[in-house]
Tab-separated table of C-alpha atoms in Angstrom:
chain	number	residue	atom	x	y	z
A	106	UNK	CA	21.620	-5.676	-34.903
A	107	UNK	CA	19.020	-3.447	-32.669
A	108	UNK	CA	18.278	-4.988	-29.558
A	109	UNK	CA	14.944	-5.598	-28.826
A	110	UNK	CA	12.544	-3.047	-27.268
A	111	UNK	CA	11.187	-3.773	-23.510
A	112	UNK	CA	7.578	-3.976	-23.341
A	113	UNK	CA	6.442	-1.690	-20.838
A	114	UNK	CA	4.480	-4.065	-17.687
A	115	UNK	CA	1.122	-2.873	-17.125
A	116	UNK	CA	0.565	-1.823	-13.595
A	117	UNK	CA	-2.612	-4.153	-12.790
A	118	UNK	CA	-3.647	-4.608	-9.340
A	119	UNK	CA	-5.426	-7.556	-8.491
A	120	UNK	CA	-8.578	-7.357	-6.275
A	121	UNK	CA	-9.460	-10.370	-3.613
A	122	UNK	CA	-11.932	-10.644	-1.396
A	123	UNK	CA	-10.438	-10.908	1.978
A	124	UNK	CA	-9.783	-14.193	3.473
A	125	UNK	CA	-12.042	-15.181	6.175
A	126	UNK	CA	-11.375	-17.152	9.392
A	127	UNK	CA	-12.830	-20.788	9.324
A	128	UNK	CA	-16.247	-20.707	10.887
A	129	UNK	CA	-16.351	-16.763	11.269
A	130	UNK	CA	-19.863	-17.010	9.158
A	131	UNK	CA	-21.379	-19.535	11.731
A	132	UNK	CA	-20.396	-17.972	15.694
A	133	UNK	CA	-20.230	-14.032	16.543
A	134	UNK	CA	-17.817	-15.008	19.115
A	135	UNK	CA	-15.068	-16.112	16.280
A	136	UNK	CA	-13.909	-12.906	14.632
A	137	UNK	CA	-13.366	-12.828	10.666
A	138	UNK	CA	-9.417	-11.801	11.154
A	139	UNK	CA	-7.551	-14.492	8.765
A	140	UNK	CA	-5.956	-17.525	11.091
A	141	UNK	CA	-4.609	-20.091	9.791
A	142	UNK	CA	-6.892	-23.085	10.405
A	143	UNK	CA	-4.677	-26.184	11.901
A	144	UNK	CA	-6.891	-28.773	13.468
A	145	UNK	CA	-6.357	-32.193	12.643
A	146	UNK	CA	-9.595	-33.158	10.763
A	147	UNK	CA	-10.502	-29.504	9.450
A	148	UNK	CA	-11.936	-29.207	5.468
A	149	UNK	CA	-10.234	-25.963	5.321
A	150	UNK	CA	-7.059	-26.936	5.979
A	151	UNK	CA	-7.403	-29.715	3.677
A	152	UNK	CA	-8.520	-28.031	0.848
A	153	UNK	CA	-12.037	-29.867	0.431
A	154	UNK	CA	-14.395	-28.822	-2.335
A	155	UNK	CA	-16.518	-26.295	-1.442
A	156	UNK	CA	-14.403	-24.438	1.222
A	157	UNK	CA	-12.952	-20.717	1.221
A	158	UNK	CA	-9.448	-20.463	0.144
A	159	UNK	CA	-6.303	-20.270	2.029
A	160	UNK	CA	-3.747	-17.453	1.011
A	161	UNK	CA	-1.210	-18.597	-1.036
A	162	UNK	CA	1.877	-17.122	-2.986
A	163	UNK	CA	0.147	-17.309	-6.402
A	164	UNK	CA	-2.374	-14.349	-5.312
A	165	UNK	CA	0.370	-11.756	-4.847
A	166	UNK	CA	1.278	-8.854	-7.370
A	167	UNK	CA	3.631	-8.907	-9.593
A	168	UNK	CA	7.544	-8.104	-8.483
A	169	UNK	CA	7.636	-5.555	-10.877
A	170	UNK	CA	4.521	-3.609	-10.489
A	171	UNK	CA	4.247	-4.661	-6.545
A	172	UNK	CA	4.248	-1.036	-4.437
A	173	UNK	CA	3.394	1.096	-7.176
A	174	UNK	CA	0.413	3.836	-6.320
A	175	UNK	CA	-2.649	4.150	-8.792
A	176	UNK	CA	-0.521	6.953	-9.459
A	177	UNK	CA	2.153	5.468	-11.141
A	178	UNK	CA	4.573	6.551	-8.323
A	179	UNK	CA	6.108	4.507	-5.522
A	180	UNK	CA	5.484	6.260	-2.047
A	181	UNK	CA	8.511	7.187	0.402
A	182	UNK	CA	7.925	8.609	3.812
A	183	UNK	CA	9.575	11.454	5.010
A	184	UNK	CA	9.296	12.999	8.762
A	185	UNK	CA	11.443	15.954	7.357
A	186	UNK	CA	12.340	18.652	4.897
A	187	UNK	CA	15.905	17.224	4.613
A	188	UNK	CA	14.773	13.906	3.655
A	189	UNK	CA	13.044	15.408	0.391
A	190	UNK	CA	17.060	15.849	-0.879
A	191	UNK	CA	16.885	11.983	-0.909
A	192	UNK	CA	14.609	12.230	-4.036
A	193	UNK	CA	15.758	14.655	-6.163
A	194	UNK	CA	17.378	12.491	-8.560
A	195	UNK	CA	14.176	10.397	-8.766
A	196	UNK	CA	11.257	11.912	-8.428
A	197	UNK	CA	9.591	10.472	-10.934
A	198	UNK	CA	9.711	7.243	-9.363
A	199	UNK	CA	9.373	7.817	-5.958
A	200	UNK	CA	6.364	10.465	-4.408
A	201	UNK	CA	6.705	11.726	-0.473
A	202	UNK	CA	4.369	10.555	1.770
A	203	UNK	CA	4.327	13.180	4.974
A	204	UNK	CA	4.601	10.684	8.040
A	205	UNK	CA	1.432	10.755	10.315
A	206	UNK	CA	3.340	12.367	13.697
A	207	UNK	CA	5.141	15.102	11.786
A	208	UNK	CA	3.161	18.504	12.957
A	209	UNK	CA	1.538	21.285	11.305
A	210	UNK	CA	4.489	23.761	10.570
A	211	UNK	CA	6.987	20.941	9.574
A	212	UNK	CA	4.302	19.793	7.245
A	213	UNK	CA	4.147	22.899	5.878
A	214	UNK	CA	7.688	23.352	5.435
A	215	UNK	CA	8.302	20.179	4.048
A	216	UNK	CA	5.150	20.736	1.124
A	217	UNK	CA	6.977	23.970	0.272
A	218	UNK	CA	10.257	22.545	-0.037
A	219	UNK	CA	8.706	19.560	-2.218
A	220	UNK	CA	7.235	22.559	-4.461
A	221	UNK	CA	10.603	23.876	-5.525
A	222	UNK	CA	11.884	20.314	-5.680
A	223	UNK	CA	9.387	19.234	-7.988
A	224	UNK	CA	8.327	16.699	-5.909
A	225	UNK	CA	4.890	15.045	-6.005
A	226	UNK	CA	2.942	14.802	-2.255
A	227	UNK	CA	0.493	11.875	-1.693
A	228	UNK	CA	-0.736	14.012	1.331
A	229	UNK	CA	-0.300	17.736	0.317
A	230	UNK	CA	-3.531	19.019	2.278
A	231	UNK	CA	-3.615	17.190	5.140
A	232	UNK	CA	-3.858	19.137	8.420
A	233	UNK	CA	-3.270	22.047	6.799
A	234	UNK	CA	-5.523	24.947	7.475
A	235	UNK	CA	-5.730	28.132	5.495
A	236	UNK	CA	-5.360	31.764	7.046
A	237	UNK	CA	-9.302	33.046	7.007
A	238	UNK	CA	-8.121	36.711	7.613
A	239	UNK	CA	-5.553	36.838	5.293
């Protein structure tokens, strides 16, 4: 008997509007960051009718699809060329993300070295500049 084909999970990513602090609308002193409201009386907390809602587990992705780029690729950071070696055997899972502090020339070394790995770069161009005389 064949076994059954898996179905192949649709990466969809959900889109929320943030979730506002309780009474961020009303005073410019309370900022909109998301704080969990926990007086003793307060609507939000209790879940009134006509309140915003409070995060909860149910609006987070799914476990299989949860990390994954509009790409199609998860993203891995790497501060190094030697780091790329880490993803040879899969990348085409897993695309390098040059870390924000590595410099110029490493970044350049590490883009090359992701070229003849045939490795995919989130940030390829970034702070690189091209020779103008050459």
């Amino acid at each position: 008997m064949v076994a059954p084909r898996k179905t192949r999970v649709p990466v969809l990513k959900k889109t929320k509007k943030d979730f506002c602090r309780f009474n961020s609308d009303r005073f410019k002193r309370v900022k909109p960051a998301w704080r969990t409201p926990h007086g003793i009386d307060n609507r939000m907390r209790r879940k009134f009718r006509g309140n915003r809602p409070l995060p909860q587990i149910g609006y987070g992705s799914d476990r299989r699809t949860k990390f994954i780029r509009p790409n199609k690729f998860k993203t891995f950071v790497v501060h190094n060329a030697q780091e790329l070696d880490l993803l040879m055997m899969s990348h085409r899972k897993y695309a390098a993300e040059v870390a924000a502090a590595v410099g110029q020339r490493t970044r350049a070394l590490i883009v090359e070295r992701a070229r003849q790995l045939d490795i995919k770069v989130t940030n390829e161009f970034a702070r690189l500049r091209r020779e103008e005389n050459e």
